[in-house]
């Protein structure tokens, strides 16, 4: 669609840097883009054939989280990994039907995705044309309204979709039939006590807030009982303006049988004490803390492997 300029429609695709390619049935590949917009490709051809394209006013930028439930693909949009993301807030979830991309090449922006959820506080960034241009209250837990949707997983019963927020430390659950939304807090148990990240937080910098999971990519266990969620560290190597956390490792999020509700029951804590040559300054983690400790572990993804297939 010309990517940008007069030829672009629905915002075009000003930055075509691929972020997360998500594979689906029928050899489809959903490709999110840094500056927003999206491509759907047929991966069975060489080279791959683009069968659908969307502008960034339809699918906002920096999505990295997608999962297929039945014949529906769910994708999200988040804040930019570049420095511009430091004042962005973005939480949006979209749904596409695979069957819409099986009969040749579609016209631009056809068909439009279903909007599962779009946070009303999103900034006018990444293709979104509504909201404030920026939010400057940082990333510290309890002190910011900024959001950053990231990661997606489905329950094994196919009833619920889960998407995390790296800044607000929540797992949001959506009923795939009604889009009904439930917010699960990663920092607090149902009893009201602090969840597991508190006990597994680093302690070598008193200025770093504890109980800050900073959740990232995740997968469900085959028995459907847990989500295994990557937790970022106090010195994140990417997206430093929204991914600083206090308990690096893999969070074990226990689901109720329905898959709608859950709570963080423990953290498989990781550590990396290998010294590096990186000089941490006040500007290293915008809106966060200039971490002075030695922990360098920073888990960005979690994968669950069913050993019964080995």
mmCIF file of C-alpha atoms in Angstrom:
data_model
loop_
_atom_site.group_PDB
_atom_site.id
_atom_site.type_symbol
_atom_site.label_atom_id
_atom_site.label_comp_id
_atom_site.label_asym_id
_atom_site.label_seq_id
_atom_site.Cartn_x
_atom_site.Cartn_y
_atom_site.Cartn_z
ATOM 1 C CA UNK A 1 0.000 0.000 0.000
ATOM 2 C CA UNK A 2 2.945 2.313 -0.511
ATOM 3 C CA UNK A 3 3.861 1.896 3.172
ATOM 4 C CA UNK A 4 3.584 5.636 3.742
ATOM 5 C CA UNK A 5 2.704 8.856 1.981
ATOM 6 C CA UNK A 6 -0.222 9.547 -0.306
ATOM 7 C CA UNK A 7 -0.566 5.919 -1.410
ATOM 8 C CA UNK A 8 -1.017 4.635 2.140
ATOM 9 C CA UNK A 9 -4.462 3.895 3.496
ATOM 10 C CA UNK A 10 -5.519 3.592 7.120
ATOM 11 C CA UNK A 11 -2.145 5.019 8.166
ATOM 12 C CA UNK A 12 -0.034 2.761 5.979
ATOM 13 C CA UNK A 13 3.002 0.980 7.345
ATOM 14 C CA UNK A 14 5.687 3.552 8.052
ATOM 15 C CA UNK A 15 8.075 1.095 9.708
ATOM 16 C CA UNK A 16 7.947 -2.417 8.272
ATOM 17 C CA UNK A 17 10.411 -3.928 10.743
ATOM 18 C CA UNK A 18 8.923 -7.350 11.611
ATOM 19 C CA UNK A 19 8.373 -7.912 15.325
ATOM 20 C CA UNK A 20 6.688 -11.276 15.929
ATOM 21 C CA UNK A 21 5.681 -13.743 13.214
ATOM 22 C CA UNK A 22 2.947 -16.042 14.530
ATOM 23 C CA UNK A 23 2.163 -19.222 12.596
ATOM 24 C CA UNK A 24 -1.371 -20.546 12.173
ATOM 25 C CA UNK A 25 -3.339 -23.282 10.465
ATOM 26 C CA UNK A 26 -3.372 -23.548 6.665
ATOM 27 C CA UNK A 27 0.253 -22.321 6.455
ATOM 28 C CA UNK A 28 -0.746 -18.787 7.424
ATOM 29 C CA UNK A 29 1.771 -16.473 9.045
ATOM 30 C CA UNK A 30 0.648 -13.324 10.882
ATOM 31 C CA UNK A 31 3.472 -10.751 10.951
ATOM 32 C CA UNK A 32 3.288 -7.790 13.336
ATOM 33 C CA UNK A 33 5.310 -4.677 12.506
ATOM 34 C CA UNK A 34 7.209 -2.156 14.626
ATOM 35 C CA UNK A 35 5.397 0.920 13.352
ATOM 36 C CA UNK A 36 2.026 -0.735 13.166
ATOM 37 C CA UNK A 37 0.018 -2.386 10.477
ATOM 38 C CA UNK A 38 0.288 -6.091 9.807
ATOM 39 C CA UNK A 39 0.874 -8.622 7.062
ATOM 40 C CA UNK A 40 -0.657 -12.059 6.597
ATOM 41 C CA UNK A 41 1.416 -14.402 4.454
ATOM 42 C CA UNK A 42 1.028 -17.831 2.914
ATOM 43 C CA UNK A 43 4.162 -19.612 4.127
ATOM 44 C CA UNK A 44 3.699 -22.594 1.804
ATOM 45 C CA UNK A 45 5.019 -20.646 -1.197
ATOM 46 C CA UNK A 46 8.617 -19.660 -1.963
ATOM 47 C CA UNK A 47 8.977 -16.780 -1.524
ATOM 48 C CA UNK A 48 6.057 -16.383 0.834
ATOM 49 C CA UNK A 49 2.971 -14.699 -0.646
ATOM 50 C CA UNK A 50 1.397 -11.747 1.137
ATOM 51 C CA UNK A 51 -2.328 -12.440 1.162
ATOM 52 C CA UNK A 52 -3.469 -9.536 3.363
ATOM 53 C CA UNK A 53 -2.084 -6.188 4.514
ATOM 54 C CA UNK A 54 -3.278 -3.723 7.109
ATOM 55 C CA UNK A 55 -2.444 -0.105 7.931
ATOM 56 C CA UNK A 56 -1.392 1.010 11.383
ATOM 57 C CA UNK A 57 -4.720 2.674 12.147
ATOM 58 C CA UNK A 58 -6.252 -0.804 11.971
ATOM 59 C CA UNK A 59 -3.578 -2.762 13.867
ATOM 60 C CA UNK A 60 -1.353 -0.636 16.095
ATOM 61 C CA UNK A 61 2.383 -1.091 16.357
ATOM 62 C CA UNK A 62 4.826 -3.204 18.335
ATOM 63 C CA UNK A 63 2.629 -6.235 18.837
ATOM 64 C CA UNK A 64 4.454 -9.241 20.260
ATOM 65 C CA UNK A 65 2.018 -11.801 21.410
ATOM 66 C CA UNK A 66 -0.245 -14.026 19.403
ATOM 67 C CA UNK A 67 -2.067 -17.297 19.852
ATOM 68 C CA UNK A 68 -4.520 -19.326 17.841
ATOM 69 C CA UNK A 69 -7.733 -20.508 19.471
ATOM 70 C CA UNK A 70 -9.722 -22.761 17.182
ATOM 71 C CA UNK A 71 -9.688 -20.968 13.839
ATOM 72 C CA UNK A 72 -9.212 -17.502 15.352
ATOM 73 C CA UNK A 73 -5.858 -15.736 15.663
ATOM 74 C CA UNK A 74 -5.460 -13.278 18.525
ATOM 75 C CA UNK A 75 -2.739 -10.593 18.373
ATOM 76 C CA UNK A 76 -1.831 -7.659 20.577
ATOM 77 C CA UNK A 77 -0.228 -4.230 20.270
ATOM 78 C CA UNK A 78 2.188 -2.682 22.785
ATOM 79 C CA UNK A 79 4.685 0.128 23.240
ATOM 80 C CA UNK A 80 7.633 0.631 20.941
ATOM 81 C CA UNK A 81 10.937 -0.972 21.908
ATOM 82 C CA UNK A 82 12.728 2.153 20.702
ATOM 83 C CA UNK A 83 13.301 5.165 22.919
ATOM 84 C CA UNK A 84 9.999 6.614 21.721
ATOM 85 C CA UNK A 85 8.217 3.930 23.739
ATOM 86 C CA UNK A 86 9.238 5.548 27.033
ATOM 87 C CA UNK A 87 6.215 7.852 26.942
ATOM 88 C CA UNK A 88 3.823 5.523 25.159
ATOM 89 C CA UNK A 89 0.973 3.520 26.618
ATOM 90 C CA UNK A 90 -0.590 0.799 24.499
ATOM 91 C CA UNK A 91 -2.791 -2.168 25.308
ATOM 92 C CA UNK A 92 -4.926 -3.577 22.517
ATOM 93 C CA UNK A 93 -6.005 -7.059 21.466
ATOM 94 C CA UNK A 94 -7.314 -8.021 18.016
ATOM 95 C CA UNK A 95 -8.978 -11.128 16.568
ATOM 96 C CA UNK A 96 -8.691 -12.428 12.980
ATOM 97 C CA UNK A 97 -10.460 -15.394 11.392
ATOM 98 C CA UNK A 98 -8.110 -17.697 9.484
ATOM 99 C CA UNK A 99 -10.776 -18.571 6.928
ATOM 100 C CA UNK A 100 -10.721 -14.975 5.664
ATOM 101 C CA UNK A 101 -7.255 -15.485 4.164
ATOM 102 C CA UNK A 102 -7.621 -18.740 2.242
ATOM 103 C CA UNK A 103 -8.973 -17.550 -1.116
ATOM 104 C CA UNK A 104 -6.184 -15.563 -2.719
ATOM 105 C CA UNK A 105 -5.015 -12.019 -2.072
ATOM 106 C CA UNK A 106 -7.370 -9.728 -0.158
ATOM 107 C CA UNK A 107 -7.938 -6.043 -0.723
ATOM 108 C CA UNK A 108 -6.218 -3.721 1.737
ATOM 109 C CA UNK A 109 -7.596 -3.716 5.266
ATOM 110 C CA UNK A 110 -10.154 -6.390 4.378
ATOM 111 C CA UNK A 111 -11.683 -7.813 6.423
ATOM 112 C CA UNK A 112 -11.249 -5.638 9.491
ATOM 113 C CA UNK A 113 -10.268 -7.494 12.676
ATOM 114 C CA UNK A 114 -12.560 -7.708 15.654
ATOM 115 C CA UNK A 115 -11.462 -5.505 18.548
ATOM 116 C CA UNK A 116 -11.292 -7.742 21.621
ATOM 117 C CA UNK A 117 -10.137 -4.922 23.876
ATOM 118 C CA UNK A 118 -8.610 -1.479 23.427
ATOM 119 C CA UNK A 119 -7.589 0.411 26.547
ATOM 120 C CA UNK A 120 -9.221 3.857 26.688
ATOM 121 C CA UNK A 121 -6.010 5.354 28.078
ATOM 122 C CA UNK A 122 -3.838 4.448 25.076
ATOM 123 C CA UNK A 123 -1.625 7.178 23.707
ATOM 124 C CA UNK A 124 -1.983 8.390 20.123
ATOM 125 C CA UNK A 125 1.033 6.377 19.002
ATOM 126 C CA UNK A 126 1.807 3.340 16.871
ATOM 127 C CA UNK A 127 -1.023 4.243 14.495
ATOM 128 C CA UNK A 128 -3.664 5.023 17.110
ATOM 129 C CA UNK A 129 -5.139 8.463 16.383
ATOM 130 C CA UNK A 130 -6.917 8.957 19.715
ATOM 131 C CA UNK A 131 -5.685 9.800 23.207
ATOM 132 C CA UNK A 132 -2.831 11.928 24.545
ATOM 133 C CA UNK A 133 0.413 12.156 22.596
ATOM 134 C CA UNK A 134 2.450 10.966 25.563
ATOM 135 C CA UNK A 135 2.361 9.884 29.215
ATOM 136 C CA UNK A 136 5.423 10.747 31.254
ATOM 137 C CA UNK A 137 4.906 9.018 34.600
ATOM 138 C CA UNK A 138 7.515 6.281 34.078
ATOM 139 C CA UNK A 139 7.233 2.560 34.750
ATOM 140 C CA UNK A 140 7.468 2.066 38.513
ATOM 141 C CA UNK A 141 4.692 -0.128 39.944
ATOM 142 C CA UNK A 142 1.866 1.823 41.523
ATOM 143 C CA UNK A 143 3.158 5.098 40.140
ATOM 144 C CA UNK A 144 2.145 4.993 36.500
ATOM 145 C CA UNK A 145 -0.942 4.540 34.360
ATOM 146 C CA UNK A 146 1.113 3.419 31.350
ATOM 147 C CA UNK A 147 0.351 0.037 29.817
ATOM 148 C CA UNK A 148 2.227 -2.412 27.571
ATOM 149 C CA UNK A 149 0.438 -5.542 26.361
ATOM 150 C CA UNK A 150 2.789 -8.388 25.593
ATOM 151 C CA UNK A 151 2.600 -12.142 25.298
ATOM 152 C CA UNK A 152 -0.488 -14.267 24.755
ATOM 153 C CA UNK A 153 -1.595 -17.761 25.715
ATOM 154 C CA UNK A 154 -4.803 -19.749 25.540
ATOM 155 C CA UNK A 155 -6.261 -22.195 28.027
ATOM 156 C CA UNK A 156 -6.234 -25.810 26.900
ATOM 157 C CA UNK A 157 -10.042 -25.923 27.036
ATOM 158 C CA UNK A 158 -10.098 -23.193 24.364
ATOM 159 C CA UNK A 159 -12.343 -20.906 26.410
ATOM 160 C CA UNK A 160 -10.023 -18.130 27.529
ATOM 161 C CA UNK A 161 -7.266 -15.970 26.109
ATOM 162 C CA UNK A 162 -4.625 -14.488 28.429
ATOM 163 C CA UNK A 163 -2.546 -11.378 27.697
ATOM 164 C CA UNK A 164 -0.089 -9.782 30.137
ATOM 165 C CA UNK A 165 0.776 -6.160 30.819
ATOM 166 C CA UNK A 166 4.488 -5.647 31.460
ATOM 167 C CA UNK A 167 4.038 -2.368 33.300
ATOM 168 C CA UNK A 168 0.847 -2.943 35.299
ATOM 169 C CA UNK A 169 1.811 -6.523 36.293
ATOM 170 C CA UNK A 170 -1.484 -8.124 35.374
ATOM 171 C CA UNK A 171 -2.724 -11.095 33.373
ATOM 172 C CA UNK A 172 -5.935 -10.192 31.586
ATOM 173 C CA UNK A 173 -8.316 -13.024 30.729
ATOM 174 C CA UNK A 174 -10.816 -12.809 27.858
ATOM 175 C CA UNK A 175 -13.673 -15.182 27.217
ATOM 176 C CA UNK A 176 -13.247 -16.105 23.536
ATOM 177 C CA UNK A 177 -17.020 -16.347 23.013
ATOM 178 C CA UNK A 178 -18.043 -13.047 24.607
ATOM 179 C CA UNK A 179 -14.751 -11.089 25.000
ATOM 180 C CA UNK A 180 -15.672 -10.654 28.669
ATOM 181 C CA UNK A 181 -12.554 -9.367 30.426
ATOM 182 C CA UNK A 182 -11.153 -10.255 33.849
ATOM 183 C CA UNK A 183 -7.991 -8.706 35.330
ATOM 184 C CA UNK A 184 -5.716 -10.952 37.421
ATOM 185 C CA UNK A 185 -3.124 -9.188 39.586
ATOM 186 C CA UNK A 186 0.334 -10.804 39.606
ATOM 187 C CA UNK A 187 1.424 -8.992 42.761
ATOM 188 C CA UNK A 188 -1.342 -10.026 45.163
ATOM 189 C CA UNK A 189 -2.830 -13.373 46.225
ATOM 190 C CA UNK A 190 -6.576 -13.898 46.638
ATOM 191 C CA UNK A 191 -5.988 -13.674 50.406
ATOM 192 C CA UNK A 192 -4.707 -10.125 49.944
ATOM 193 C CA UNK A 193 -1.128 -11.070 50.807
ATOM 194 C CA UNK A 194 1.768 -10.267 48.460
ATOM 195 C CA UNK A 195 2.277 -12.859 45.720
ATOM 196 C CA UNK A 196 5.462 -14.861 45.172
ATOM 197 C CA UNK A 197 7.487 -12.180 43.395
ATOM 198 C CA UNK A 198 7.882 -10.359 46.704
ATOM 199 C CA UNK A 199 9.891 -13.187 48.253
ATOM 200 C CA UNK A 200 11.958 -13.742 45.103
ATOM 201 C CA UNK A 201 12.836 -10.104 44.437
ATOM 202 C CA UNK A 202 16.458 -8.983 44.305
ATOM 203 C CA UNK A 203 17.610 -7.234 47.443
ATOM 204 C CA UNK A 204 20.914 -5.636 46.485
ATOM 205 C CA UNK A 205 19.497 -2.212 45.626
ATOM 206 C CA UNK A 206 17.182 -0.593 48.194
ATOM 207 C CA UNK A 207 15.877 1.815 45.561
ATOM 208 C CA UNK A 208 14.478 -0.949 43.361
ATOM 209 C CA UNK A 209 10.823 -1.669 44.173
ATOM 210 C CA UNK A 210 10.128 -5.261 45.149
ATOM 211 C CA UNK A 211 7.226 -7.376 43.912
ATOM 212 C CA UNK A 212 7.496 -6.115 40.330
ATOM 213 C CA UNK A 213 7.246 -9.160 38.015
ATOM 214 C CA UNK A 214 7.360 -7.333 34.652
ATOM 215 C CA UNK A 215 5.737 -10.291 32.817
ATOM 216 C CA UNK A 216 6.673 -11.093 29.239
ATOM 217 C CA UNK A 217 6.060 -14.053 26.898
ATOM 218 C CA UNK A 218 4.326 -17.138 28.284
ATOM 219 C CA UNK A 219 2.931 -20.586 27.535
ATOM 220 C CA UNK A 220 0.346 -22.843 29.143
ATOM 221 C CA UNK A 221 1.244 -26.247 30.566
ATOM 222 C CA UNK A 222 -0.275 -29.264 28.753
ATOM 223 C CA UNK A 223 -2.509 -30.132 31.714
ATOM 224 C CA UNK A 224 -4.031 -26.653 31.625
ATOM 225 C CA UNK A 225 -3.235 -25.951 35.265
ATOM 226 C CA UNK A 226 -0.586 -23.239 34.878
ATOM 227 C CA UNK A 227 0.740 -20.424 32.759
ATOM 228 C CA UNK A 228 4.535 -20.270 32.742
ATOM 229 C CA UNK A 229 5.399 -16.594 32.391
ATOM 230 C CA UNK A 230 8.809 -15.068 31.714
ATOM 231 C CA UNK A 231 9.682 -12.373 34.260
ATOM 232 C CA UNK A 232 12.120 -9.638 33.346
ATOM 233 C CA UNK A 233 15.050 -8.498 35.484
ATOM 234 C CA UNK A 234 16.293 -5.296 37.108
ATOM 235 C CA UNK A 235 18.680 -4.644 34.209
ATOM 236 C CA UNK A 236 16.562 -5.524 31.136
ATOM 237 C CA UNK A 237 18.520 -5.844 27.900
ATOM 238 C CA UNK A 238 15.570 -4.716 25.773
ATOM 239 C CA UNK A 239 12.633 -2.331 26.148
ATOM 240 C CA UNK A 240 14.275 -0.727 29.212
ATOM 241 C CA UNK A 241 11.437 1.771 29.569
ATOM 242 C CA UNK A 242 8.753 -0.820 30.350
ATOM 243 C CA UNK A 243 10.464 -4.110 31.229
ATOM 244 C CA UNK A 244 12.404 -3.442 34.437
ATOM 245 C CA UNK A 245 11.389 -6.034 37.030
ATOM 246 C CA UNK A 246 12.524 -7.306 40.409
ATOM 247 C CA UNK A 247 12.208 -11.118 40.296
ATOM 248 C CA UNK A 248 13.750 -12.473 37.074
ATOM 249 C CA UNK A 249 12.802 -16.038 36.253
ATOM 250 C CA UNK A 250 9.668 -17.928 35.285
ATOM 251 C CA UNK A 251 6.472 -17.184 37.150
ATOM 252 C CA UNK A 252 4.108 -20.078 37.825
ATOM 253 C CA UNK A 253 0.582 -18.725 37.461
ATOM 254 C CA UNK A 254 -1.971 -21.231 38.730
ATOM 255 C CA UNK A 255 -5.297 -21.226 36.907
ATOM 256 C CA UNK A 256 -8.692 -22.165 38.276
ATOM 257 C CA UNK A 257 -10.340 -25.022 36.330
ATOM 258 C CA UNK A 258 -12.344 -22.633 34.157
ATOM 259 C CA UNK A 259 -9.163 -20.829 33.115
ATOM 260 C CA UNK A 260 -10.628 -17.414 33.846
ATOM 261 C CA UNK A 261 -8.967 -16.653 37.188
ATOM 262 C CA UNK A 262 -5.488 -17.334 38.488
ATOM 263 C CA UNK A 263 -2.769 -16.242 40.865
ATOM 264 C CA UNK A 264 1.034 -16.288 41.001
ATOM 265 C CA UNK A 265 2.036 -19.157 43.300
ATOM 266 C CA UNK A 266 5.819 -19.257 42.877
ATOM 267 C CA UNK A 267 8.757 -18.056 40.793
ATOM 268 C CA UNK A 268 11.409 -20.320 39.306
ATOM 269 C CA UNK A 269 14.079 -17.760 40.062
ATOM 270 C CA UNK A 270 16.975 -17.342 37.649
ATOM 271 C CA UNK A 271 20.250 -15.584 38.287
ATOM 272 C CA UNK A 272 23.164 -14.306 36.259
ATOM 273 C CA UNK A 273 26.028 -12.826 38.217
ATOM 274 C CA UNK A 274 28.440 -12.683 35.280
ATOM 275 C CA UNK A 275 29.909 -9.216 35.270
ATOM 276 C CA UNK A 276 29.531 -7.094 32.150
ATOM 277 C CA UNK A 277 31.001 -3.901 30.832
ATOM 278 C CA UNK A 278 27.709 -2.038 30.658
ATOM 279 C CA UNK A 279 27.689 1.192 32.619
ATOM 280 C CA UNK A 280 24.279 1.778 34.172
ATOM 281 C CA UNK A 281 23.372 5.449 34.324
ATOM 282 C CA UNK A 282 20.338 7.400 35.450
ATOM 283 C CA UNK A 283 19.039 7.232 31.880
ATOM 284 C CA UNK A 284 19.574 3.493 31.367
ATOM 285 C CA UNK A 285 16.043 2.469 32.354
ATOM 286 C CA UNK A 286 13.789 5.467 31.601
ATOM 287 C CA UNK A 287 11.102 5.940 34.193
ATOM 288 C CA UNK A 288 12.625 3.202 36.344
ATOM 289 C CA UNK A 289 15.583 2.867 38.700
ATOM 290 C CA UNK A 290 19.299 3.156 37.893
ATOM 291 C CA UNK A 291 19.844 -0.309 39.331
ATOM 292 C CA UNK A 292 23.120 -0.530 41.254
ATOM 293 C CA UNK A 293 23.094 -4.269 42.027
ATOM 294 C CA UNK A 294 24.752 -7.211 40.299
ATOM 295 C CA UNK A 295 21.817 -9.286 38.986
ATOM 296 C CA UNK A 296 21.826 -9.503 35.176
ATOM 297 C CA UNK A 297 19.273 -12.249 34.606
ATOM 298 C CA UNK A 298 16.522 -11.095 32.270
ATOM 299 C CA UNK A 299 14.093 -13.747 31.026
ATOM 300 C CA UNK A 300 12.250 -12.768 27.855
ATOM 301 C CA UNK A 301 10.418 -15.952 26.902
ATOM 302 C CA UNK A 302 9.100 -19.191 28.328
ATOM 303 C CA UNK A 303 8.538 -22.447 26.470
ATOM 304 C CA UNK A 304 6.745 -25.532 27.773
ATOM 305 C CA UNK A 305 7.768 -28.915 26.341
ATOM 306 C CA UNK A 306 5.625 -31.997 26.885
ATOM 307 C CA UNK A 307 8.121 -34.735 27.824
ATOM 308 C CA UNK A 308 5.664 -37.470 26.840
ATOM 309 C CA UNK A 309 6.633 -36.788 23.213
ATOM 310 C CA UNK A 310 10.306 -37.501 23.880
#
